[in-house]
mmCIF file of C-alpha atoms in Angstrom:
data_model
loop_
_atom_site.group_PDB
_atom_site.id
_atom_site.type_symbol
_atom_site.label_atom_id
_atom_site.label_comp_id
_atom_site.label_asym_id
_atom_site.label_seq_id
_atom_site.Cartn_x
_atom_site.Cartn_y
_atom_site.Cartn_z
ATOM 1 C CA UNK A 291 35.062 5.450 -21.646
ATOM 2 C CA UNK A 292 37.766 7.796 -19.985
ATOM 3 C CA UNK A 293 34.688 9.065 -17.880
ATOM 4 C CA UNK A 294 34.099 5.365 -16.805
ATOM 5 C CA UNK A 295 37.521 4.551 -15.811
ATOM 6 C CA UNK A 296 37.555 7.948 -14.040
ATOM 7 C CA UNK A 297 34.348 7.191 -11.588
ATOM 8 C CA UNK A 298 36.600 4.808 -9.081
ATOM 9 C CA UNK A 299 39.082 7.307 -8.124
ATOM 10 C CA UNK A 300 36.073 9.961 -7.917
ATOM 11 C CA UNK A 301 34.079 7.370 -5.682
ATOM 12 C CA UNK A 302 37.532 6.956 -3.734
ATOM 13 C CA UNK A 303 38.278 10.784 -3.437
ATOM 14 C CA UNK A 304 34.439 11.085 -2.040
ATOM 15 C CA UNK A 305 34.722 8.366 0.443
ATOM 16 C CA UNK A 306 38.233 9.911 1.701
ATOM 17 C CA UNK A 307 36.906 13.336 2.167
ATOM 18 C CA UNK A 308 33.901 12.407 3.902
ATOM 19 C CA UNK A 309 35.973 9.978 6.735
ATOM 20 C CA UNK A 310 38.425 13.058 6.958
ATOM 21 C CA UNK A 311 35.430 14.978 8.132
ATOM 22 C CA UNK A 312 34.193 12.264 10.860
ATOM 23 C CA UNK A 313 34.914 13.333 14.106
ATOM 24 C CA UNK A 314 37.271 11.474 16.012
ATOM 25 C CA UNK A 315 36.211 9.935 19.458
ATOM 26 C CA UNK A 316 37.563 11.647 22.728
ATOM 27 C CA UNK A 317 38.615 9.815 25.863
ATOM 28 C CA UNK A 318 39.527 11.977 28.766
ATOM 29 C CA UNK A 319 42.052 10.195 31.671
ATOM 30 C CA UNK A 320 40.685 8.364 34.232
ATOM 31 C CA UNK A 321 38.882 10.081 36.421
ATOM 32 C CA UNK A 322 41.541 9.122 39.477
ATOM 33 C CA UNK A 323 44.251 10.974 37.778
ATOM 34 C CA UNK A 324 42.344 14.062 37.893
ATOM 35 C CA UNK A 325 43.660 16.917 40.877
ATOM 36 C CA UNK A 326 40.645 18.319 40.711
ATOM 37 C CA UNK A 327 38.246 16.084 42.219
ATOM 38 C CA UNK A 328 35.709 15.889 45.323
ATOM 39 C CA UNK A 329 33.785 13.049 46.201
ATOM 40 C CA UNK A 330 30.378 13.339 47.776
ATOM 41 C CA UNK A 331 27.550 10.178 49.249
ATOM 42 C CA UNK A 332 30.034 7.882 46.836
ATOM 43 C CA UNK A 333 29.769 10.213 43.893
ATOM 44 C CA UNK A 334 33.555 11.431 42.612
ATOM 45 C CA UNK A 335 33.196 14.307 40.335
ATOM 46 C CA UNK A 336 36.466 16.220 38.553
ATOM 47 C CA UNK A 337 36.197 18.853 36.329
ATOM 48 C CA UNK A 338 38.943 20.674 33.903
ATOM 49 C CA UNK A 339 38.631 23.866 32.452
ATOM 50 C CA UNK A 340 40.029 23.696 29.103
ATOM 51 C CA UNK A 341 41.684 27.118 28.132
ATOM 52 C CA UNK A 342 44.562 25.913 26.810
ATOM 53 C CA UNK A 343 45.087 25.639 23.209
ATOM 54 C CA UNK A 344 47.154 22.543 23.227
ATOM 55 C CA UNK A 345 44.578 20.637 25.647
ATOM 56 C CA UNK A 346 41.637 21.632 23.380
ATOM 57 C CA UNK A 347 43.351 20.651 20.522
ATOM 58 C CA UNK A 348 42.970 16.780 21.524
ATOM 59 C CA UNK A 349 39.133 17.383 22.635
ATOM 60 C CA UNK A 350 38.263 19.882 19.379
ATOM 61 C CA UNK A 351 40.840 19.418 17.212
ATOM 62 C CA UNK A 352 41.571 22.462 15.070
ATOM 63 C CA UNK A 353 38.946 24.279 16.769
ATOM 64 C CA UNK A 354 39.676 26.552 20.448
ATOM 65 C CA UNK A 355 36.437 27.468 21.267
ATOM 66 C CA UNK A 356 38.284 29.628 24.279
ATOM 67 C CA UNK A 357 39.335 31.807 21.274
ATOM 68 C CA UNK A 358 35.565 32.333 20.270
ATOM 69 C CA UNK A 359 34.370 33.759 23.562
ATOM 70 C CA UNK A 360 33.588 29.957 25.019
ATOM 71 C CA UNK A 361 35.155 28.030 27.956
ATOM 72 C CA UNK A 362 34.710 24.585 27.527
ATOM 73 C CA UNK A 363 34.966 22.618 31.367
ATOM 74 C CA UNK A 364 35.282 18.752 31.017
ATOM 75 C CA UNK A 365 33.421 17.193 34.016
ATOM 76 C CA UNK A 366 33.496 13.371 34.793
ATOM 77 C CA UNK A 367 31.594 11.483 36.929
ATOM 78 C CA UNK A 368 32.069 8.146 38.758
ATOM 79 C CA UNK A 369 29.208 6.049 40.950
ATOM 80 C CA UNK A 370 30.973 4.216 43.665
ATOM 81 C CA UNK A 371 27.617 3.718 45.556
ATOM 82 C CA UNK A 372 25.324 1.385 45.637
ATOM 83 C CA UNK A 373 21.982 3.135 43.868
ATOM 84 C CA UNK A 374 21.532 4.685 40.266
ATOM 85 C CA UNK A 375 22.244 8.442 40.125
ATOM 86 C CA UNK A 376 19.428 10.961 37.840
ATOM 87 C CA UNK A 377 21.473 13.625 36.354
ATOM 88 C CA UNK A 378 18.681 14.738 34.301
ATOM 89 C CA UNK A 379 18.044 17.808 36.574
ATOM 90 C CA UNK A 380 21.601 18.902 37.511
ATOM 91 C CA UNK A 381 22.524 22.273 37.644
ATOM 92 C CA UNK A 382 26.124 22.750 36.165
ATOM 93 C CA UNK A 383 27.286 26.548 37.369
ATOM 94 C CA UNK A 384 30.642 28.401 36.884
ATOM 95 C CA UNK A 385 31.700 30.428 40.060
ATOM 96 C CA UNK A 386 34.201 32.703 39.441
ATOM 97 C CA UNK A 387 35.743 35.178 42.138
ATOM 98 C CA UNK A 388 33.111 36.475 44.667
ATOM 99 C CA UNK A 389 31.148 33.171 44.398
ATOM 100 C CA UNK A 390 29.360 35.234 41.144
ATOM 101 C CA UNK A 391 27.638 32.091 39.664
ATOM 102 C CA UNK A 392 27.374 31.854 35.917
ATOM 103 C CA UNK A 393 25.397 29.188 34.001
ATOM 104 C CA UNK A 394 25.871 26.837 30.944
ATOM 105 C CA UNK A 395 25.410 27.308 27.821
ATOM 106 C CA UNK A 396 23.171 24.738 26.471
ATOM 107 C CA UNK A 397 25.313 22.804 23.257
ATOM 108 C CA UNK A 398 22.859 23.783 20.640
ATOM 109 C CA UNK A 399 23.298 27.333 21.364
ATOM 110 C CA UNK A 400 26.761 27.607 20.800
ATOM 111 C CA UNK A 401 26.658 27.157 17.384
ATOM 112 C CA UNK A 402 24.472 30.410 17.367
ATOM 113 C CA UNK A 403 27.021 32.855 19.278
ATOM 114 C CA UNK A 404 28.477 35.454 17.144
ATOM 115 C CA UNK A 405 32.144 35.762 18.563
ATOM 116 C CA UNK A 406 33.300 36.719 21.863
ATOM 117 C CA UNK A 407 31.232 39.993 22.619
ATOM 118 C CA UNK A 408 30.156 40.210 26.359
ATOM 119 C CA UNK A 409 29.719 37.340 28.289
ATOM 120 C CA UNK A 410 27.611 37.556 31.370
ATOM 121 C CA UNK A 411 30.762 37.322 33.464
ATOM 122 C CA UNK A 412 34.222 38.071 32.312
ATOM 123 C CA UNK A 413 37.176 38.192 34.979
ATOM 124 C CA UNK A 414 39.735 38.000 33.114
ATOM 125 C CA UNK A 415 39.720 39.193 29.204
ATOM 126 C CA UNK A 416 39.008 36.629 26.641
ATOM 127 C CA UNK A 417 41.137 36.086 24.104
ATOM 128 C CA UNK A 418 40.986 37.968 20.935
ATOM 129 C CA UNK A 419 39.837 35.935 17.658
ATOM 130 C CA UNK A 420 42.865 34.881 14.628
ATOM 131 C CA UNK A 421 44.258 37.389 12.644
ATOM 132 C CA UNK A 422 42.949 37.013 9.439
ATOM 133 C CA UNK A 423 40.155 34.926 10.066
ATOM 134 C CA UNK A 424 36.928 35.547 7.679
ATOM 135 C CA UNK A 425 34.181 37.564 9.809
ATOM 136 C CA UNK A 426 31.386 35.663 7.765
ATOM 137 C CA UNK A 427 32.191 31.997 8.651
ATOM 138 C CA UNK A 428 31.363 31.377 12.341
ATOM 139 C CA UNK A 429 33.956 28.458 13.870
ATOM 140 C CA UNK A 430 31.902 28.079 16.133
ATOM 141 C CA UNK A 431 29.209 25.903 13.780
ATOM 142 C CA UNK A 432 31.103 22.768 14.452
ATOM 143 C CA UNK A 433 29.305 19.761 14.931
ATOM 144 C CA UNK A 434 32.084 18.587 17.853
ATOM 145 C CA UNK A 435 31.065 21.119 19.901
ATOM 146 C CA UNK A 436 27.046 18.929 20.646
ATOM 147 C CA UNK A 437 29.428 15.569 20.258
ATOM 148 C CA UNK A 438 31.600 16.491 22.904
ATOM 149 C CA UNK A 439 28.486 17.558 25.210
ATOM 150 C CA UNK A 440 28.058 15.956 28.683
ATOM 151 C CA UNK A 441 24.602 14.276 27.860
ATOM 152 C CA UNK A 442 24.132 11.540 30.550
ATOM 153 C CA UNK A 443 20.893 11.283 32.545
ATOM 154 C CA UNK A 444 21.155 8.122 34.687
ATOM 155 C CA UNK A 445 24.581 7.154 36.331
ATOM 156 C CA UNK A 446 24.757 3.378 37.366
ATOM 157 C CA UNK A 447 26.443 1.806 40.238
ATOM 158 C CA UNK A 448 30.430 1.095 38.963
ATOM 159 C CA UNK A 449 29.397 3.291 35.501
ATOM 160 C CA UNK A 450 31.265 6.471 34.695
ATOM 161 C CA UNK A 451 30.249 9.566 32.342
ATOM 162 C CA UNK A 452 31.958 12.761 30.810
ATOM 163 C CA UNK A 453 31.663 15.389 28.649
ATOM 164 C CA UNK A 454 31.833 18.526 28.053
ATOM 165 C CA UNK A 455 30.037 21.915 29.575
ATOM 166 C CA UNK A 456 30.227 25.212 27.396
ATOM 167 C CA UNK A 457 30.184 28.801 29.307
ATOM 168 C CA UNK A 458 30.488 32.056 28.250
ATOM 169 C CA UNK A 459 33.141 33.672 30.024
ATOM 170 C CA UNK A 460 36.948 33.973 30.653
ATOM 171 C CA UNK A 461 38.296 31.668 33.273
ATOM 172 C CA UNK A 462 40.047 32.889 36.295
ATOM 173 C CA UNK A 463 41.989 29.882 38.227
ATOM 174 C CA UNK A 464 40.510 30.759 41.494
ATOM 175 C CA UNK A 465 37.070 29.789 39.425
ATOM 176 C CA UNK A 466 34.706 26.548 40.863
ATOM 177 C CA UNK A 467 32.363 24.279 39.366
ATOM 178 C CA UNK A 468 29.212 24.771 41.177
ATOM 179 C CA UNK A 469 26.920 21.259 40.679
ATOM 180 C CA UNK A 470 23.399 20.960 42.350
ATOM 181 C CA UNK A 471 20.164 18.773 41.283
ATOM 182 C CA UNK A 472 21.252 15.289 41.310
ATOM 183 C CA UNK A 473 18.873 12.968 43.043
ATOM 184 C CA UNK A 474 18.668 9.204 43.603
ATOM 185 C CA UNK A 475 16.428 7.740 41.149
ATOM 186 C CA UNK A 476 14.290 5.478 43.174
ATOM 187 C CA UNK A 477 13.557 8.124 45.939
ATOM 188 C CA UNK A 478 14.507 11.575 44.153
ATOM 189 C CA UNK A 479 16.169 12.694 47.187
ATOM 190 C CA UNK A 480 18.645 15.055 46.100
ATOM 191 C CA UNK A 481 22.297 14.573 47.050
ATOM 192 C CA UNK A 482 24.302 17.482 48.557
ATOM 193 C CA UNK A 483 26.316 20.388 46.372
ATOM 194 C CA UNK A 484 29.604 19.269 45.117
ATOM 195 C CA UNK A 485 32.271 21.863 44.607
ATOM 196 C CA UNK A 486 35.135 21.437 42.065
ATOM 197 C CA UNK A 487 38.349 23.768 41.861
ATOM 198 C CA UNK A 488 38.673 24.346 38.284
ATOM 199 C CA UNK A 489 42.472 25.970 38.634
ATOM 200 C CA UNK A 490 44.329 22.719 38.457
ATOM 201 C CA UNK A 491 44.092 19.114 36.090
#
């Protein structure tokens, strides 16, 4: 009977741990309030480069993937025009000093890096790990890393997307975001390359 009485409070404990492990939505500013912002054929675009611990805290919460060997670079995008955008074939690219372009690291790879090691493209040194921290668990295997993901293929007239793009390498704050491949969807003709300063919010 004890056992019976008991089950509640287990069923209770259960459904407590599993909304503590929900992930919490994230909601950049509006895209206006951004410094770092260029707008191109009615297309505004700003992009953040989130080394900071205390700004990835509200996109990753305990996690810095910065720490880990990853820069995370918020991009958001706004239609202002008058046709529907494809971002299905866009080319994100990181373009540190010397106009060295780096690419993206898909999402679904992070989750397989093993610490910082040696990124492509390194300007500045990354950060090292936390003392103590156990060498077998990889942070890194976080399900908020895909949630937080820029994902969007079409972009609306009026609509607006984010999300998140994952490189490896340490950021320098002369450092641009490099984005190529978006076409119109009804004719596929391809905008022109939009440039984004990633050294200021």
């Amino acid at each position: 009977m004890k056992n019976m009485k008991a089950l509640p409070a287990i069923v209770l404990l259960t459904a407590a741990l599993q909304a503590e492990k929900k992930i919490e939505p994230f909601r950049p500013a509006a895209i206006e309030t951004y410094a770092s912002k260029q707008t191109n054929q009615g297309l505004t675009v700003a992009a953040v480069a989130y080394d900071d611990a205390d700004e990835a805290k509200a996109a990753f919460g305990k996690l810095h993937p910065y720490e880990h060997g990853v820069l995370p670079v918020l991009v958001l995008f706004k239609n202002e025009g008058a046709k529907t955008l494809n971002l299905e074939h866009a080319r994100f690219q990181y373009l540190g000093p010397g106009s060295r372009k780096l690419d993206e690291t898909p999402a679904e790879d992070i989750s397989r890096l093993k610490g910082p090691g040696r990124p492509r493209y390194n300007p500045t040194p990354l950060p090292t790990t936390i003392p103590g921290m156990r060498r077998n668990k990889n942070p890194l295997q976080n399900p908020v890393i895909i949630e937080r993901a820029f994902a969007a293929k079409m972009l609306p007239p009026g609509e607006t997307a984010y999300g998140f793009l994952y490189y490896q390498t340490g950021h320098s704050r002369s450092a641009r975001l490099y984005i190529t491949g978006i076409t119109e969807a009804q004719t596929s003709q391809e905008l022109f390359y939009i440039e984004v300063p990633l050294g200021a919010q």
